[in-house]
mmCIF file with all atom_site columns, C-alpha atoms in Angstrom:
data_model
loop_
_atom_site.group_PDB
_atom_site.id
_atom_site.type_symbol
_atom_site.label_atom_id
_atom_site.label_alt_id
_atom_site.label_comp_id
_atom_site.label_asym_id
_atom_site.label_entity_id
_atom_site.label_seq_id
_atom_site.pdbx_PDB_ins_code
_atom_site.Cartn_x
_atom_site.Cartn_y
_atom_site.Cartn_z
_atom_site.occupancy
_atom_site.B_iso_or_equiv
_atom_site.pdbx_formal_charge
_atom_site.auth_seq_id
_atom_site.auth_comp_id
_atom_site.auth_asym_id
_atom_site.auth_atom_id
_atom_site.pdbx_PDB_model_num
ATOM 1   C CA . UNK A 1 1   ? -54.239 -17.612 -30.685 1.00 0.00 ? 154 UNK A CA 1
ATOM 2   C CA . UNK A 1 2   ? -54.821 -17.881 -34.477 1.00 0.00 ? 155 UNK A CA 1
ATOM 3   C CA . UNK A 1 3   ? -52.483 -16.423 -37.063 1.00 0.00 ? 156 UNK A CA 1
ATOM 4   C CA . UNK A 1 4   ? -53.239 -15.321 -40.602 1.00 0.00 ? 157 UNK A CA 1
ATOM 5   C CA . UNK A 1 5   ? -51.257 -16.895 -43.463 1.00 0.00 ? 158 UNK A CA 1
ATOM 6   C CA . UNK A 1 6   ? -49.031 -13.826 -43.590 1.00 0.00 ? 159 UNK A CA 1
ATOM 7   C CA . UNK A 1 7   ? -48.534 -13.979 -39.839 1.00 0.00 ? 160 UNK A CA 1
ATOM 8   C CA . UNK A 1 8   ? -47.519 -17.642 -39.998 1.00 0.00 ? 161 UNK A CA 1
ATOM 9   C CA . UNK A 1 9   ? -44.911 -16.844 -42.664 1.00 0.00 ? 162 UNK A CA 1
ATOM 10  C CA . UNK A 1 10  ? -43.462 -14.073 -40.478 1.00 0.00 ? 163 UNK A CA 1
ATOM 11  C CA . UNK A 1 11  ? -43.249 -16.445 -37.500 1.00 0.00 ? 164 UNK A CA 1
ATOM 12  C CA . UNK A 1 12  ? -41.564 -19.134 -39.620 1.00 0.00 ? 165 UNK A CA 1
ATOM 13  C CA . UNK A 1 13  ? -38.986 -16.707 -40.965 1.00 0.00 ? 166 UNK A CA 1
ATOM 14  C CA . UNK A 1 14  ? -38.302 -15.392 -37.458 1.00 0.00 ? 167 UNK A CA 1
ATOM 15  C CA . UNK A 1 15  ? -37.821 -18.893 -36.024 1.00 0.00 ? 168 UNK A CA 1
ATOM 16  C CA . UNK A 1 16  ? -35.546 -19.928 -38.892 1.00 0.00 ? 169 UNK A CA 1
ATOM 17  C CA . UNK A 1 17  ? -33.422 -16.803 -38.468 1.00 0.00 ? 170 UNK A CA 1
ATOM 18  C CA . UNK A 1 18  ? -33.106 -17.479 -34.753 1.00 0.00 ? 171 UNK A CA 1
ATOM 19  C CA . UNK A 1 19  ? -32.010 -21.080 -35.382 1.00 0.00 ? 172 UNK A CA 1
ATOM 20  C CA . UNK A 1 20  ? -29.358 -20.014 -37.883 1.00 0.00 ? 173 UNK A CA 1
ATOM 21  C CA . UNK A 1 21  ? -28.059 -17.354 -35.521 1.00 0.00 ? 174 UNK A CA 1
ATOM 22  C CA . UNK A 1 22  ? -27.669 -19.973 -32.797 1.00 0.00 ? 175 UNK A CA 1
ATOM 23  C CA . UNK A 1 23  ? -25.589 -22.282 -35.006 1.00 0.00 ? 176 UNK A CA 1
ATOM 24  C CA . UNK A 1 24  ? -21.793 -22.036 -34.887 1.00 0.00 ? 177 UNK A CA 1
ATOM 25  C CA . UNK A 1 25  ? -20.123 -20.098 -37.669 1.00 0.00 ? 178 UNK A CA 1
ATOM 26  C CA . UNK A 1 26  ? -19.701 -22.177 -40.816 1.00 0.00 ? 179 UNK A CA 1
ATOM 27  C CA . UNK A 1 27  ? -21.958 -24.989 -39.597 1.00 0.00 ? 180 UNK A CA 1
ATOM 28  C CA . UNK A 1 28  ? -24.505 -24.330 -42.312 1.00 0.00 ? 181 UNK A CA 1
ATOM 29  C CA . UNK A 1 29  ? -22.054 -23.394 -45.059 1.00 0.00 ? 182 UNK A CA 1
ATOM 30  C CA . UNK A 1 30  ? -22.158 -25.520 -48.179 1.00 0.00 ? 183 UNK A CA 1
ATOM 31  C CA . UNK A 1 31  ? -19.658 -28.368 -47.881 1.00 0.00 ? 184 UNK A CA 1
ATOM 32  C CA . UNK A 1 32  ? -17.259 -29.305 -50.632 1.00 0.00 ? 185 UNK A CA 1
ATOM 33  C CA . UNK A 1 33  ? -18.041 -32.474 -52.559 1.00 0.00 ? 186 UNK A CA 1
ATOM 34  C CA . UNK A 1 34  ? -15.827 -34.516 -54.844 1.00 0.00 ? 187 UNK A CA 1
ATOM 35  C CA . UNK A 1 35  ? -16.982 -35.485 -58.352 1.00 0.00 ? 188 UNK A CA 1
ATOM 36  C CA . UNK A 1 36  ? -18.192 -39.073 -58.854 1.00 0.00 ? 189 UNK A CA 1
ATOM 37  C CA . UNK A 1 37  ? -15.557 -41.595 -59.866 1.00 0.00 ? 190 UNK A CA 1
ATOM 38  C CA . UNK A 1 38  ? -16.057 -43.487 -63.141 1.00 0.00 ? 191 UNK A CA 1
ATOM 39  C CA . UNK A 1 39  ? -17.524 -46.909 -62.457 1.00 0.00 ? 192 UNK A CA 1
ATOM 40  C CA . UNK A 1 40  ? -14.843 -48.443 -64.677 1.00 0.00 ? 193 UNK A CA 1
ATOM 41  C CA . UNK A 1 41  ? -11.522 -46.585 -65.014 1.00 0.00 ? 194 UNK A CA 1
ATOM 42  C CA . UNK A 1 42  ? -11.369 -44.799 -68.334 1.00 0.00 ? 195 UNK A CA 1
ATOM 43  C CA . UNK A 1 43  ? -7.764  -45.863 -68.881 1.00 0.00 ? 196 UNK A CA 1
ATOM 44  C CA . UNK A 1 44  ? -5.497  -48.566 -67.616 1.00 0.00 ? 197 UNK A CA 1
ATOM 45  C CA . UNK A 1 45  ? -2.732  -46.085 -66.952 1.00 0.00 ? 198 UNK A CA 1
ATOM 46  C CA . UNK A 1 46  ? -0.434  -46.891 -64.030 1.00 0.00 ? 199 UNK A CA 1
ATOM 47  C CA . UNK A 1 47  ? -0.285  -44.634 -61.013 1.00 0.00 ? 200 UNK A CA 1
ATOM 48  C CA . UNK A 1 48  ? 2.638   -42.535 -59.925 1.00 0.00 ? 201 UNK A CA 1
ATOM 49  C CA . UNK A 1 49  ? 5.920   -44.300 -59.211 1.00 0.00 ? 202 UNK A CA 1
ATOM 50  C CA . UNK A 1 50  ? 5.553   -46.460 -56.129 1.00 0.00 ? 203 UNK A CA 1
ATOM 51  C CA . UNK A 1 51  ? 7.679   -45.492 -53.143 1.00 0.00 ? 204 UNK A CA 1
ATOM 52  C CA . UNK A 1 52  ? 8.991   -48.371 -51.037 1.00 0.00 ? 205 UNK A CA 1
ATOM 53  C CA . UNK A 1 53  ? 7.831   -48.400 -47.432 1.00 0.00 ? 206 UNK A CA 1
ATOM 54  C CA . UNK A 1 54  ? 8.696   -50.247 -44.211 1.00 0.00 ? 207 UNK A CA 1
ATOM 55  C CA . UNK A 1 55  ? 7.813   -53.981 -44.186 1.00 0.00 ? 208 UNK A CA 1
ATOM 56  C CA . UNK A 1 56  ? 7.526   -54.171 -47.982 1.00 0.00 ? 209 UNK A CA 1
ATOM 57  C CA . UNK A 1 57  ? 8.662   -57.537 -49.361 1.00 0.00 ? 210 UNK A CA 1
ATOM 58  C CA . UNK A 1 58  ? 11.181  -57.215 -52.195 1.00 0.00 ? 211 UNK A CA 1
ATOM 59  C CA . UNK A 1 59  ? 12.905  -59.513 -54.639 1.00 0.00 ? 212 UNK A CA 1
ATOM 60  C CA . UNK A 1 60  ? 16.365  -58.294 -55.659 1.00 0.00 ? 213 UNK A CA 1
ATOM 61  C CA . UNK A 1 61  ? 17.736  -60.043 -58.752 1.00 0.00 ? 214 UNK A CA 1
ATOM 62  C CA . UNK A 1 62  ? 21.253  -59.568 -60.120 1.00 0.00 ? 215 UNK A CA 1
ATOM 63  C CA . UNK A 1 63  ? 21.634  -60.872 -63.661 1.00 0.00 ? 216 UNK A CA 1
ATOM 64  C CA . UNK A 1 64  ? 24.347  -63.558 -64.010 1.00 0.00 ? 217 UNK A CA 1
ATOM 65  C CA . UNK A 1 65  ? 24.965  -63.312 -60.266 1.00 0.00 ? 218 UNK A CA 1
ATOM 66  C CA . UNK A 1 66  ? 21.757  -64.641 -58.666 1.00 0.00 ? 219 UNK A CA 1
ATOM 67  C CA . UNK A 1 67  ? 23.629  -65.587 -55.487 1.00 0.00 ? 220 UNK A CA 1
ATOM 68  C CA . UNK A 1 68  ? 24.083  -61.878 -54.764 1.00 0.00 ? 221 UNK A CA 1
ATOM 69  C CA . UNK A 1 69  ? 20.351  -61.219 -54.847 1.00 0.00 ? 222 UNK A CA 1
ATOM 70  C CA . UNK A 1 70  ? 17.739  -62.200 -52.288 1.00 0.00 ? 223 UNK A CA 1
ATOM 71  C CA . UNK A 1 71  ? 14.139  -61.982 -51.204 1.00 0.00 ? 224 UNK A CA 1
ATOM 72  C CA . UNK A 1 72  ? 14.119  -59.457 -48.387 1.00 0.00 ? 225 UNK A CA 1
ATOM 73  C CA . UNK A 1 73  ? 11.668  -57.564 -46.232 1.00 0.00 ? 226 UNK A CA 1
ATOM 74  C CA . UNK A 1 74  ? 12.303  -53.908 -45.565 1.00 0.00 ? 227 UNK A CA 1
ATOM 75  C CA . UNK A 1 75  ? 13.007  -53.574 -41.867 1.00 0.00 ? 228 UNK A CA 1
ATOM 76  C CA . UNK A 1 76  ? 11.063  -51.132 -39.656 1.00 0.00 ? 229 UNK A CA 1
ATOM 77  C CA . UNK A 1 77  ? 14.125  -48.863 -39.755 1.00 0.00 ? 230 UNK A CA 1
ATOM 78  C CA . UNK A 1 78  ? 13.715  -48.642 -43.541 1.00 0.00 ? 231 UNK A CA 1
ATOM 79  C CA . UNK A 1 79  ? 16.823  -50.619 -44.523 1.00 0.00 ? 232 UNK A CA 1
ATOM 80  C CA . UNK A 1 80  ? 17.607  -53.916 -46.248 1.00 0.00 ? 233 UNK A CA 1
ATOM 81  C CA . UNK A 1 81  ? 20.617  -56.258 -46.165 1.00 0.00 ? 234 UNK A CA 1
ATOM 82  C CA . UNK A 1 82  ? 22.011  -58.228 -49.130 1.00 0.00 ? 235 UNK A CA 1
ATOM 83  C CA . UNK A 1 83  ? 24.957  -60.661 -49.334 1.00 0.00 ? 236 UNK A CA 1
ATOM 84  C CA . UNK A 1 84  ? 27.498  -57.932 -50.149 1.00 0.00 ? 237 UNK A CA 1
ATOM 85  C CA . UNK A 1 85  ? 25.556  -54.917 -48.902 1.00 0.00 ? 238 UNK A CA 1
ATOM 86  C CA . UNK A 1 86  ? 24.816  -54.049 -45.293 1.00 0.00 ? 239 UNK A CA 1
ATOM 87  C CA . UNK A 1 87  ? 22.072  -51.675 -44.208 1.00 0.00 ? 240 UNK A CA 1
ATOM 88  C CA . UNK A 1 88  ? 21.108  -49.982 -47.449 1.00 0.00 ? 241 UNK A CA 1
ATOM 89  C CA . UNK A 1 89  ? 18.247  -47.510 -47.107 1.00 0.00 ? 242 UNK A CA 1
ATOM 90  C CA . UNK A 1 90  ? 15.211  -48.655 -49.145 1.00 0.00 ? 243 UNK A CA 1
ATOM 91  C CA . UNK A 1 91  ? 12.344  -46.591 -47.712 1.00 0.00 ? 244 UNK A CA 1
ATOM 92  C CA . UNK A 1 92  ? 11.403  -43.547 -49.741 1.00 0.00 ? 245 UNK A CA 1
ATOM 93  C CA . UNK A 1 93  ? 12.937  -44.868 -52.966 1.00 0.00 ? 246 UNK A CA 1
ATOM 94  C CA . UNK A 1 94  ? 11.229  -46.152 -56.081 1.00 0.00 ? 247 UNK A CA 1
ATOM 95  C CA . UNK A 1 95  ? 12.211  -49.695 -57.169 1.00 0.00 ? 248 UNK A CA 1
ATOM 96  C CA . UNK A 1 96  ? 14.185  -48.143 -60.043 1.00 0.00 ? 249 UNK A CA 1
ATOM 97  C CA . UNK A 1 97  ? 16.099  -45.862 -57.675 1.00 0.00 ? 250 UNK A CA 1
ATOM 98  C CA . UNK A 1 98  ? 16.879  -48.726 -55.295 1.00 0.00 ? 251 UNK A CA 1
ATOM 99  C CA . UNK A 1 99  ? 18.075  -50.810 -58.262 1.00 0.00 ? 252 UNK A CA 1
ATOM 100 C CA . UNK A 1 100 ? 20.476  -48.027 -59.228 1.00 0.00 ? 253 UNK A CA 1
ATOM 101 C CA . UNK A 1 101 ? 21.808  -47.726 -55.681 1.00 0.00 ? 254 UNK A CA 1
ATOM 102 C CA . UNK A 1 102 ? 22.364  -51.488 -55.402 1.00 0.00 ? 255 UNK A CA 1
ATOM 103 C CA . UNK A 1 103 ? 24.104  -51.476 -58.786 1.00 0.00 ? 256 UNK A CA 1
ATOM 104 C CA . UNK A 1 104 ? 26.447  -48.713 -57.643 1.00 0.00 ? 257 UNK A CA 1
ATOM 105 C CA . UNK A 1 105 ? 27.258  -50.571 -54.420 1.00 0.00 ? 258 UNK A CA 1
ATOM 106 C CA . UNK A 1 106 ? 27.948  -53.861 -56.249 1.00 0.00 ? 259 UNK A CA 1
ATOM 107 C CA . UNK A 1 107 ? 30.169  -52.175 -58.832 1.00 0.00 ? 260 UNK A CA 1
ATOM 108 C CA . UNK A 1 108 ? 32.967  -52.417 -56.273 1.00 0.00 ? 261 UNK A CA 1
ATOM 109 C CA . UNK A 1 109 ? 32.841  -56.218 -56.553 1.00 0.00 ? 262 UNK A CA 1
ATOM 110 C CA . UNK A 1 110 ? 31.584  -57.047 -60.069 1.00 0.00 ? 263 UNK A CA 1
ATOM 111 C CA . UNK A 1 111 ? 31.688  -55.338 -63.436 1.00 0.00 ? 264 UNK A CA 1
ATOM 112 C CA . UNK A 1 112 ? 28.552  -53.619 -64.764 1.00 0.00 ? 265 UNK A CA 1
ATOM 113 C CA . UNK A 1 113 ? 25.938  -55.409 -62.605 1.00 0.00 ? 266 UNK A CA 1
ATOM 114 C CA . UNK A 1 114 ? 22.395  -55.444 -63.903 1.00 0.00 ? 267 UNK A CA 1
ATOM 115 C CA . UNK A 1 115 ? 19.947  -55.182 -61.000 1.00 0.00 ? 268 UNK A CA 1
ATOM 116 C CA . UNK A 1 116 ? 16.168  -55.561 -60.832 1.00 0.00 ? 269 UNK A CA 1
ATOM 117 C CA . UNK A 1 117 ? 13.986  -54.855 -57.796 1.00 0.00 ? 270 UNK A CA 1
ATOM 118 C CA . UNK A 1 118 ? 10.443  -56.228 -57.642 1.00 0.00 ? 271 UNK A CA 1
ATOM 119 C CA . UNK A 1 119 ? 7.939   -55.290 -54.924 1.00 0.00 ? 272 UNK A CA 1
ATOM 120 C CA . UNK A 1 120 ? 6.060   -58.482 -54.010 1.00 0.00 ? 273 UNK A CA 1
ATOM 121 C CA . UNK A 1 121 ? 3.960   -57.351 -51.044 1.00 0.00 ? 274 UNK A CA 1
ATOM 122 C CA . UNK A 1 122 ? 3.641   -53.708 -50.213 1.00 0.00 ? 275 UNK A CA 1
ATOM 123 C CA . UNK A 1 123 ? 2.506   -51.484 -47.391 1.00 0.00 ? 276 UNK A CA 1
ATOM 124 C CA . UNK A 1 124 ? 3.784   -48.195 -48.743 1.00 0.00 ? 277 UNK A CA 1
ATOM 125 C CA . UNK A 1 125 ? 4.905   -45.175 -46.811 1.00 0.00 ? 278 UNK A CA 1
ATOM 126 C CA . UNK A 1 126 ? 2.381   -43.382 -44.597 1.00 0.00 ? 279 UNK A CA 1
ATOM 127 C CA . UNK A 1 127 ? 2.009   -40.748 -47.299 1.00 0.00 ? 280 UNK A CA 1
ATOM 128 C CA . UNK A 1 128 ? 0.769   -43.463 -49.681 1.00 0.00 ? 281 UNK A CA 1
ATOM 129 C CA . UNK A 1 129 ? -1.761  -45.021 -47.327 1.00 0.00 ? 282 UNK A CA 1
ATOM 130 C CA . UNK A 1 130 ? -5.430  -44.171 -46.906 1.00 0.00 ? 283 UNK A CA 1
ATOM 131 C CA . UNK A 1 131 ? -6.583  -44.138 -43.286 1.00 0.00 ? 284 UNK A CA 1
ATOM 132 C CA . UNK A 1 132 ? -10.167 -45.012 -42.373 1.00 0.00 ? 285 UNK A CA 1
ATOM 133 C CA . UNK A 1 133 ? -11.029 -44.128 -38.762 1.00 0.00 ? 286 UNK A CA 1
ATOM 134 C CA . UNK A 1 134 ? -14.185 -43.982 -36.681 1.00 0.00 ? 287 UNK A CA 1
ATOM 135 C CA . UNK A 1 135 ? -17.304 -46.082 -37.218 1.00 0.00 ? 288 UNK A CA 1
ATOM 136 C CA . UNK A 1 136 ? -16.010 -48.499 -39.847 1.00 0.00 ? 289 UNK A CA 1
ATOM 137 C CA . UNK A 1 137 ? -16.383 -52.217 -39.193 1.00 0.00 ? 290 UNK A CA 1
ATOM 138 C CA . UNK A 1 138 ? -12.572 -52.598 -39.162 1.00 0.00 ? 291 UNK A CA 1
ATOM 139 C CA . UNK A 1 139 ? -10.807 -49.204 -39.101 1.00 0.00 ? 292 UNK A CA 1
ATOM 140 C CA . UNK A 1 140 ? -7.462  -49.538 -40.835 1.00 0.00 ? 293 UNK A CA 1
ATOM 141 C CA . UNK A 1 141 ? -4.782  -48.042 -43.031 1.00 0.00 ? 294 UNK A CA 1
ATOM 142 C CA . UNK A 1 142 ? -5.111  -49.281 -46.604 1.00 0.00 ? 295 UNK A CA 1
ATOM 143 C CA . UNK A 1 143 ? -2.284  -49.136 -49.121 1.00 0.00 ? 296 UNK A CA 1
ATOM 144 C CA . UNK A 1 144 ? -3.226  -46.930 -52.057 1.00 0.00 ? 297 UNK A CA 1
ATOM 145 C CA . UNK A 1 145 ? -3.541  -48.478 -55.482 1.00 0.00 ? 298 UNK A CA 1
ATOM 146 C CA . UNK A 1 146 ? -4.019  -46.818 -58.846 1.00 0.00 ? 299 UNK A CA 1
ATOM 147 C CA . UNK A 1 147 ? -7.653  -45.757 -59.526 1.00 0.00 ? 300 UNK A CA 1
ATOM 148 C CA . UNK A 1 148 ? -8.729  -46.620 -55.954 1.00 0.00 ? 301 UNK A CA 1
ATOM 149 C CA . UNK A 1 149 ? -12.193 -45.359 -54.990 1.00 0.00 ? 302 UNK A CA 1
ATOM 150 C CA . UNK A 1 150 ? -14.244 -44.942 -51.833 1.00 0.00 ? 303 UNK A CA 1
ATOM 151 C CA . UNK A 1 151 ? -16.051 -48.210 -52.575 1.00 0.00 ? 304 UNK A CA 1
ATOM 152 C CA . UNK A 1 152 ? -12.741 -50.092 -52.734 1.00 0.00 ? 305 UNK A CA 1
ATOM 153 C CA . UNK A 1 153 ? -11.585 -48.928 -49.299 1.00 0.00 ? 306 UNK A CA 1
ATOM 154 C CA . UNK A 1 154 ? -14.982 -49.517 -47.697 1.00 0.00 ? 307 UNK A CA 1
ATOM 155 C CA . UNK A 1 155 ? -14.898 -53.117 -48.923 1.00 0.00 ? 308 UNK A CA 1
ATOM 156 C CA . UNK A 1 156 ? -11.367 -53.404 -47.491 1.00 0.00 ? 309 UNK A CA 1
ATOM 157 C CA . UNK A 1 157 ? -12.517 -52.296 -44.007 1.00 0.00 ? 310 UNK A CA 1
ATOM 158 C CA . UNK A 1 158 ? -15.703 -54.384 -44.008 1.00 0.00 ? 311 UNK A CA 1
ATOM 159 C CA . UNK A 1 159 ? -18.149 -51.527 -44.514 1.00 0.00 ? 312 UNK A CA 1
ATOM 160 C CA . UNK A 1 160 ? -19.791 -49.406 -41.846 1.00 0.00 ? 313 UNK A CA 1
ATOM 161 C CA . UNK A 1 161 ? -20.375 -50.378 -38.237 1.00 0.00 ? 314 UNK A CA 1
ATOM 162 C CA . UNK A 1 162 ? -23.923 -50.747 -36.916 1.00 0.00 ? 315 UNK A CA 1
ATOM 163 C CA . UNK A 1 163 ? -24.202 -47.209 -35.568 1.00 0.00 ? 316 UNK A CA 1
ATOM 164 C CA . UNK A 1 164 ? -22.238 -45.363 -38.261 1.00 0.00 ? 317 UNK A CA 1
ATOM 165 C CA . UNK A 1 165 ? -23.537 -42.110 -39.702 1.00 0.00 ? 318 UNK A CA 1
ATOM 166 C CA . UNK A 1 166 ? -22.083 -42.723 -43.145 1.00 0.00 ? 319 UNK A CA 1
ATOM 167 C CA . UNK A 1 167 ? -23.584 -39.677 -44.815 1.00 0.00 ? 320 UNK A CA 1
ATOM 168 C CA . UNK A 1 168 ? -21.871 -37.424 -42.283 1.00 0.00 ? 321 UNK A CA 1
ATOM 169 C CA . UNK A 1 169 ? -18.431 -38.842 -43.050 1.00 0.00 ? 322 UNK A CA 1
ATOM 170 C CA . UNK A 1 170 ? -15.602 -36.518 -44.043 1.00 0.00 ? 323 UNK A CA 1
ATOM 171 C CA . UNK A 1 171 ? -12.556 -36.881 -46.257 1.00 0.00 ? 324 UNK A CA 1
ATOM 172 C CA . UNK A 1 172 ? -9.485  -34.893 -45.254 1.00 0.00 ? 325 UNK A CA 1
ATOM 173 C CA . UNK A 1 173 ? -6.989  -34.254 -48.057 1.00 0.00 ? 326 UNK A CA 1
ATOM 174 C CA . UNK A 1 174 ? -3.742  -32.282 -48.127 1.00 0.00 ? 327 UNK A CA 1
ATOM 175 C CA . UNK A 1 175 ? -3.497  -29.824 -51.002 1.00 0.00 ? 328 UNK A CA 1
ATOM 176 C CA . UNK A 1 176 ? 0.178   -29.530 -52.024 1.00 0.00 ? 329 UNK A CA 1
ATOM 177 C CA . UNK A 1 177 ? -0.531  -26.296 -53.908 1.00 0.00 ? 330 UNK A CA 1
ATOM 178 C CA . UNK A 1 178 ? -2.090  -24.363 -51.033 1.00 0.00 ? 331 UNK A CA 1
ATOM 179 C CA . UNK A 1 179 ? -0.212  -26.447 -48.415 1.00 0.00 ? 332 UNK A CA 1
ATOM 180 C CA . UNK A 1 180 ? -3.461  -26.728 -46.460 1.00 0.00 ? 333 UNK A CA 1
ATOM 181 C CA . UNK A 1 181 ? -5.844  -29.525 -45.566 1.00 0.00 ? 334 UNK A CA 1
ATOM 182 C CA . UNK A 1 182 ? -9.185  -29.581 -47.355 1.00 0.00 ? 335 UNK A CA 1
ATOM 183 C CA . UNK A 1 183 ? -12.394 -31.201 -46.122 1.00 0.00 ? 336 UNK A CA 1
ATOM 184 C CA . UNK A 1 184 ? -14.935 -32.946 -48.337 1.00 0.00 ? 337 UNK A CA 1
ATOM 185 C CA . UNK A 1 185 ? -18.306 -34.460 -47.550 1.00 0.00 ? 338 UNK A CA 1
ATOM 186 C CA . UNK A 1 186 ? -18.815 -38.187 -48.196 1.00 0.00 ? 339 UNK A CA 1
ATOM 187 C CA . UNK A 1 187 ? -22.110 -40.033 -48.607 1.00 0.00 ? 340 UNK A CA 1
ATOM 188 C CA . UNK A 1 188 ? -21.150 -43.560 -47.617 1.00 0.00 ? 341 UNK A CA 1
ATOM 189 C CA . UNK A 1 189 ? -24.685 -44.582 -46.583 1.00 0.00 ? 342 UNK A CA 1
ATOM 190 C CA . UNK A 1 190 ? -25.971 -43.585 -50.008 1.00 0.00 ? 343 UNK A CA 1
ATOM 191 C CA . UNK A 1 191 ? -23.205 -45.580 -51.675 1.00 0.00 ? 344 UNK A CA 1
ATOM 192 C CA . UNK A 1 192 ? -23.392 -48.784 -49.636 1.00 0.00 ? 345 UNK A CA 1
ATOM 193 C CA . UNK A 1 193 ? -27.059 -48.964 -48.603 1.00 0.00 ? 346 UNK A CA 1
ATOM 194 C CA . UNK A 1 194 ? -28.810 -47.362 -51.563 1.00 0.00 ? 347 UNK A CA 1
ATOM 195 C CA . UNK A 1 195 ? -26.367 -48.169 -54.312 1.00 0.00 ? 348 UNK A CA 1
ATOM 196 C CA . UNK A 1 196 ? -25.937 -44.543 -55.353 1.00 0.00 ? 349 UNK A CA 1
ATOM 197 C CA . UNK A 1 197 ? -22.872 -44.880 -57.563 1.00 0.00 ? 350 UNK A CA 1
ATOM 198 C CA . UNK A 1 198 ? -22.634 -41.088 -57.792 1.00 0.00 ? 351 UNK A CA 1
ATOM 199 C CA . UNK A 1 199 ? -21.520 -41.184 -54.149 1.00 0.00 ? 352 UNK A CA 1
ATOM 200 C CA . UNK A 1 200 ? -18.439 -43.170 -55.151 1.00 0.00 ? 353 UNK A CA 1
ATOM 201 C CA . UNK A 1 201 ? -15.427 -40.855 -55.415 1.00 0.00 ? 354 UNK A CA 1
ATOM 202 C CA . UNK A 1 202 ? -11.823 -41.307 -56.455 1.00 0.00 ? 355 UNK A CA 1
ATOM 203 C CA . UNK A 1 203 ? -9.232  -41.291 -53.680 1.00 0.00 ? 356 UNK A CA 1
ATOM 204 C CA . UNK A 1 204 ? -5.661  -40.076 -53.484 1.00 0.00 ? 357 UNK A CA 1
ATOM 205 C CA . UNK A 1 205 ? -2.657  -41.280 -51.479 1.00 0.00 ? 358 UNK A CA 1
ATOM 206 C CA . UNK A 1 206 ? -2.672  -39.810 -47.983 1.00 0.00 ? 359 UNK A CA 1
ATOM 207 C CA . UNK A 1 207 ? -6.450  -39.309 -47.760 1.00 0.00 ? 360 UNK A CA 1
ATOM 208 C CA . UNK A 1 208 ? -8.027  -39.661 -44.312 1.00 0.00 ? 361 UNK A CA 1
ATOM 209 C CA . UNK A 1 209 ? -11.676 -40.785 -44.026 1.00 0.00 ? 362 UNK A CA 1
ATOM 210 C CA . UNK A 1 210 ? -13.438 -39.990 -40.746 1.00 0.00 ? 363 UNK A CA 1
ATOM 211 C CA . UNK A 1 211 ? -16.757 -41.758 -40.080 1.00 0.00 ? 364 UNK A CA 1
ATOM 212 C CA . UNK A 1 212 ? -18.766 -40.515 -37.065 1.00 0.00 ? 365 UNK A CA 1
ATOM 213 C CA . UNK A 1 213 ? -21.357 -42.480 -35.107 1.00 0.00 ? 366 UNK A CA 1
ATOM 214 C CA . UNK A 1 214 ? -25.018 -41.572 -35.155 1.00 0.00 ? 367 UNK A CA 1
ATOM 215 C CA . UNK A 1 215 ? -26.251 -39.610 -32.136 1.00 0.00 ? 368 UNK A CA 1
ATOM 216 C CA . UNK A 1 216 ? -29.408 -41.751 -32.040 1.00 0.00 ? 369 UNK A CA 1
#
């Protein structure tokens, strides 16, 4: 049965309307996208104060009393031990805060101690890590660093797996203002396979990247 041009347009509109009606609510809504990250950071500004996490490696130095310092690893329970200090909580503190706490504890034994804490190897707290799950070559949690981008974390996890659907990946981010999670679309295939630098976006501590597998 032949249709006129007008008839074909009516059929097309009807079929499209039926397809949209069959889709779940919100499935065809426009997804949020993040702005592209600058290829080179505009400034060399440091990030927010680093918070010490479990398994971080620290150097504690006490001026004029080096024997009271040590190189220590934060235990899984979040504490460290020094020659005159047992079980001091380190997790959740900045290096400056931990220095102050060690100074206060040592003041019982020496006068006006000057304490420095240096983070040598860091894992960070969970809130400071970026988690990459799904069809990455090596799904992992990656410690956040200042000015980190999507490209940086994809290099860290070895890129996409063979059957990844990179352009259907999602970024889940907690918004502290609204106290809700927000979802953003990522175009990892475009970034890694076609070199579309506009698909590279800036990340934040605590971001979760979910990469699905292709259905084909």
